[in-house]
Amino acid sequence: MPIDPALAVGADLGELEFGWTPSEVLLYHLALGAGADPIDKRELRYTYEEELRVIPTFATVAVNLRTYEPPKLKFPGVDIDLARVLHGRQEIELHQPIPVTGKAVARTRIVDVFDKGKAAVLVQQTEVTAEDGNPLWTARSSIFARGEGGFGGRRGPADRIDWPDREPDVVLETQTLPQQALLYRLCGDRNPLHANPAFARAAGFDRPILHGLCTYGVVAKSLIDAFLDGDPGQVRTFGAKFAGVVFPGERLRTRVWREDDRLLVTTTAPEREDAPVLSDTVLVPR
């Protein structure tokens, strides 16, 4: 059905009570590739209960850790075929470091719908508060739905960064795992695009692709390790635009510029002629 922004914008997607334990945090970190060196003290901060620290991008999976069905995109004014959907942008704002164990309430709503011509972009925002009412994090995500544009809505902002006119200050290389998508889907996103070769081919890909949010978490971890001394609690905000797909097992190349107390970042897949993966990426420390 055509998208109706008059119905979609402001739609309340409900309230959800949820919780997590160190086991879910450890699984998430392993799904990002943490623990490659199992005797490295900094890696053990992510993969062993003692002194466990939570990578902030855990916020993107914590709400749906026990959701085992593929995600649905059907709510007032919107009914989209899952095979047409890609993640467009993700941003998290941490109001405090994420605790190792917690219970919280998430409230989600659609805050905007944009018409990009051949595609539609849906923007949703989730506010998460702890049991005591204190805010934990705010997550804002954009969903890119191919073939769903042309409904006469606003095109929306460009949201592009003015990049420094110099070579990057640091270049990071990160190897993903061949089985990484199969591990990451255990954190809640069971979209068959990331596991079923036939489904992936029907969606236009040669083989299953890595979850965009997995790439997002992998890059966040590499930045925390390289610039924040492996301390996830130093992250205030982290946002990125998903510029292209990653195939499990590929290497990632992340270029970083230090600019105005921020890290400006781009990530590419060098084995595919530096194909863009994440663009307009910004990490703001506390």
C-alpha positions as MATLAB code, in Angstrom:
seq = 'MPIDPALAVGADLGELEFGWTPSEVLLYHLALGAGADPIDKRELRYTYEEELRVIPTFATVAVNLRTYEPPKLKFPGVDIDLARVLHGRQEIELHQPIPVTGKAVARTRIVDVFDKGKAAVLVQQTEVTAEDGNPLWTARSSIFARGEGGFGGRRGPADRIDWPDREPDVVLETQTLPQQALLYRLCGDRNPLHANPAFARAAGFDRPILHGLCTYGVVAKSLIDAFLDGDPGQVRTFGAKFAGVVFPGERLRTRVWREDDRLLVTTTAPEREDAPVLSDTVLVPR';
ca = [
       0.000    0.000    0.000;
       1.245    3.599   -0.598;
       2.828    5.359    2.363;
       0.575    7.949    4.000;
       2.764   10.421    5.929;
      -0.280   12.045    7.509;
      -0.967    8.780    9.330;
       2.623    7.656    9.801;
       4.307   10.730   11.319;
       3.745   10.769   15.042;
       2.514    7.175   15.102;
       3.067    5.658   18.527;
       4.730    2.266   18.124;
       4.097    1.405   21.729;
       5.880    0.895   24.994;
       8.003   -2.123   25.836;
       9.456   -3.283   29.127;
      12.688   -5.220   28.716;
      15.844   -6.235   30.520;
      19.293   -7.672   29.995;
      22.012   -9.525   31.881;
      25.778   -9.940   31.410;
      25.070  -12.993   29.222;
      23.329  -10.856   26.580;
      26.087   -8.244   26.739;
      28.764  -10.918   26.270;
      26.896  -12.452   23.319;
      26.578   -9.048   21.663;
      30.271   -8.306   22.081;
      31.246  -11.712   20.673;
      28.918  -11.069   17.712;
      30.933   -7.890   17.022;
      34.145   -9.939   16.944;
      35.375   -9.056   20.448;
      37.813  -11.475   22.044;
      39.940  -12.130   18.964;
      42.884  -12.112   21.369;
      41.396  -13.970   24.358;
      44.261  -13.058   26.731;
      44.277   -9.344   25.940;
      43.089   -7.493   29.082;
      41.210   -4.908   27.019;
      39.378   -7.603   25.049;
      38.457   -9.375   28.295;
      36.652   -6.192   29.371;
      34.156   -7.083   26.646;
      34.135  -10.886   26.897;
      34.500  -11.834   30.575;
      32.247  -10.994   33.513;
      34.971   -9.407   35.657;
      35.265   -5.669   34.917;
      32.752   -6.083   32.066;
      32.031   -2.861   30.154;
      29.174   -2.355   27.706;
      29.828   -1.053   24.196;
      27.248    1.745   23.703;
      25.898    0.272   20.452;
      24.393   -2.501   22.602;
      21.561    0.032   22.834;
      20.561   -0.904   19.267;
      19.817   -4.540   20.183;
      18.894   -4.430   23.880;
      15.195   -3.741   23.259;
      14.782   -6.688   20.843;
      17.076   -9.301   22.377;
      14.218  -11.764   22.766;
      12.475  -11.022   19.478;
      12.850  -14.135   17.349;
      10.569  -13.281   14.434;
      11.813  -11.272   11.428;
      11.015   -7.558   11.883;
       7.752   -6.217   10.445;
       7.153   -2.795    8.953;
       3.410   -2.466    9.227;
       1.833    0.325   11.246;
      -0.517    3.279   10.568;
       0.211    4.682    7.106;
       2.981    2.158    6.320;
       3.081   -1.429    5.017;
       6.453   -2.328    3.478;
       7.889   -5.534    2.018;
      10.827   -6.584    4.213;
      12.927   -7.573    1.169;
      12.948   -3.902    0.066;
      14.282   -2.535    3.337;
      17.791   -1.378    4.262;
      18.951    0.529    7.311;
      19.623    4.153    6.324;
      21.068    5.848    9.407;
      21.513    5.151   13.106;
      22.341    7.446   15.993;
      22.474    6.839   19.731;
      22.823    9.376   22.519;
      23.964    7.958   25.848;
      22.578    9.774   28.878;
      24.758    7.594   31.107;
      26.954    4.516   30.577;
      24.868    1.399   29.935;
      24.884   -0.860   33.018;
      25.920   -4.505   32.722;
      22.536   -5.610   34.098;
      19.356   -3.621   33.754;
      15.613   -3.287   33.347;
      14.113   -0.472   31.322;
      11.144    0.851   29.355;
      11.362    1.811   25.674;
       8.888    4.173   24.005;
       9.055    4.415   20.206;
       7.341    6.665   17.686;
       7.686    7.657   14.027;
       9.077   11.189   13.913;
       9.342   11.717   10.130;
       8.766   10.206    6.691;
      10.697   11.425    3.639;
      10.073   10.864   -0.057;
      13.341   10.277   -1.942;
      11.630    9.574   -5.268;
      12.566    5.926   -5.812;
      12.614    5.204   -2.086;
      11.050    6.242    1.191;
      12.882    7.008    4.444;
      11.133    6.404    7.758;
      12.646    7.953   10.888;
      11.818    6.470   14.263;
      12.951    7.513   17.725;
      13.144    5.380   20.855;
      13.481    6.852   24.342;
      14.732    4.388   26.953;
      14.443    4.972   30.695;
      15.605    2.860   33.631;
      13.283    1.420   36.276;
      13.888    4.477   38.470;
      12.788    6.804   35.641;
      16.232    8.126   34.790;
      16.975    8.319   31.051;
      19.443    5.741   29.711;
      19.647    6.471   25.991;
      17.863    7.882   22.959;
      18.096    5.965   19.683;
      17.128    7.454   16.334;
      17.096    5.336   13.182;
      16.213    5.831    9.526;
      14.882    2.972    7.414;
      15.456    3.110    3.649;
      12.631    1.366    1.746;
      13.454    0.825   -1.947;
      10.612    1.312   -4.399;
       8.346    2.949   -1.814;
       8.864    6.611   -2.762;
       6.803    8.822   -5.026;
       3.988    9.421   -2.563;
       4.371   13.216   -2.623;
       6.108   13.741    0.700;
       8.994   16.028    1.707;
      12.450   15.033    0.467;
      14.098   15.777    3.815;
      17.518   17.187    4.779;
      20.825   16.211    3.158;
      22.650   15.863    6.526;
      26.148   15.891    5.057;
      29.356   16.652    6.934;
      31.950   19.233    5.894;
      35.095   17.107    5.829;
      38.576   18.396    6.739;
      40.753   19.136    3.704;
      43.606   16.835    4.756;
      44.558   13.209    5.021;
      42.961   11.287    7.912;
      44.736   11.370   11.255;
      44.401    7.596   11.710;
      43.420    4.654    9.482;
      42.084    1.529   11.235;
      41.816   -1.937    9.661;
      39.237   -4.405   11.026;
      38.587   -7.951    9.830;
      35.015   -9.239    9.982;
      34.226  -12.930   10.471;
      32.774  -15.224    7.757;
      30.104  -16.354   10.263;
      29.533  -12.905   11.750;
      25.975  -12.420   10.426;
      24.957  -15.820   11.826;
      26.308  -14.810   15.235;
      24.806  -11.329   15.158;
      21.299  -12.539   14.307;
      21.234  -14.229   17.745;
      21.031  -10.711   19.181;
      17.482  -10.351   17.846;
      17.393   -9.377   14.148;
      16.327  -12.566   12.336;
      15.846  -10.927    8.927;
      16.585  -13.774    6.449;
      18.534  -11.289    4.306;
      21.469  -12.010    6.617;
      21.319  -15.818    6.580;
      19.282  -17.242    3.683;
      21.143  -17.226    0.323;
      17.919  -17.550   -1.717;
      16.284  -14.650    0.131;
      19.415  -12.529   -0.365;
      19.439  -13.260   -4.120;
      15.759  -12.287   -4.358;
      16.676   -8.985   -2.680;
      19.420   -8.357   -5.274;
      22.542   -9.561   -3.449;
      24.909  -12.360   -4.441;
      24.897  -13.748   -0.906;
      23.660  -12.802    2.587;
      24.936   -9.465    3.849;
      26.098   -8.387    7.286;
      23.608   -6.468    9.403;
      24.251   -2.756    9.086;
      23.989   -2.458   12.855;
      26.689   -5.093   13.230;
      29.052   -2.999   11.092;
      28.003    0.017   13.174;
      28.971   -1.804   16.368;
      32.238   -3.150   14.939;
      33.335    0.363   13.964;
      32.253    1.794   17.330;
      34.390   -0.795   19.122;
      37.416   -0.032   16.943;
      37.067    3.705   17.686;
      36.659    3.125   21.428;
      39.756    0.928   21.476;
      41.862    3.291   19.363;
      40.823    6.681   20.790;
      39.096    6.177   24.167;
      41.457    3.677   25.805;
      38.862    0.924   25.536;
      36.422    2.786   27.808;
      32.875    2.703   26.333;
      31.666    5.035   29.091;
      33.439    7.917   27.350;
      30.991    7.880   24.398;
      28.264   10.520   24.436;
      26.851   10.135   20.898;
      27.621    7.939   17.919;
      25.853    8.254   14.572;
      26.452    6.910   11.077;
      24.865    6.686    7.658;
      24.821    3.246    6.021;
      26.382    3.881    2.606;
      26.773    0.311    1.355;
      26.699   -3.331    2.322;
      29.334   -5.514    3.953;
      29.679   -9.200    3.174;
      30.704  -11.340    6.163;
      34.439  -12.021    6.124;
      35.392   -8.731    4.460;
      37.971   -6.348    5.852;
      36.905   -2.836    6.879;
      39.042    0.274    6.516;
      38.081    3.157    8.811;
      39.542    6.639    8.257;
      39.356    9.021   11.210;
      39.791   12.788   11.511;
      39.983   14.544   14.881;
      38.002   17.765   14.469;
      36.423   20.114   17.056;
      36.434   17.541   19.895;
      34.753   15.001   17.628;
      35.860   12.038   15.567;
      34.751   12.274   11.933;
      34.782    8.843   10.327;
      34.293    7.001    7.039;
      34.440    3.221    6.597;
      35.008    1.348    3.340;
      35.510   -2.214    2.090;
      39.034   -2.091    0.559;
      38.734   -5.488   -1.142;
      35.913   -4.030   -3.291;
      37.859   -0.979   -4.488;
      37.195    0.892   -1.248;
      33.418    0.610   -1.626;
      31.687    2.942    0.883;
      30.188    1.207    3.911;
      29.581    3.891    6.572;
      29.587    7.602    5.787;
      28.891   10.837    7.679;
      29.912    9.047   10.870;
      30.521   11.077   14.033;
      31.570   10.008   17.526;
      31.338   12.658   20.243;
      33.135   11.795   23.512;
      32.032   12.995   26.920;
];
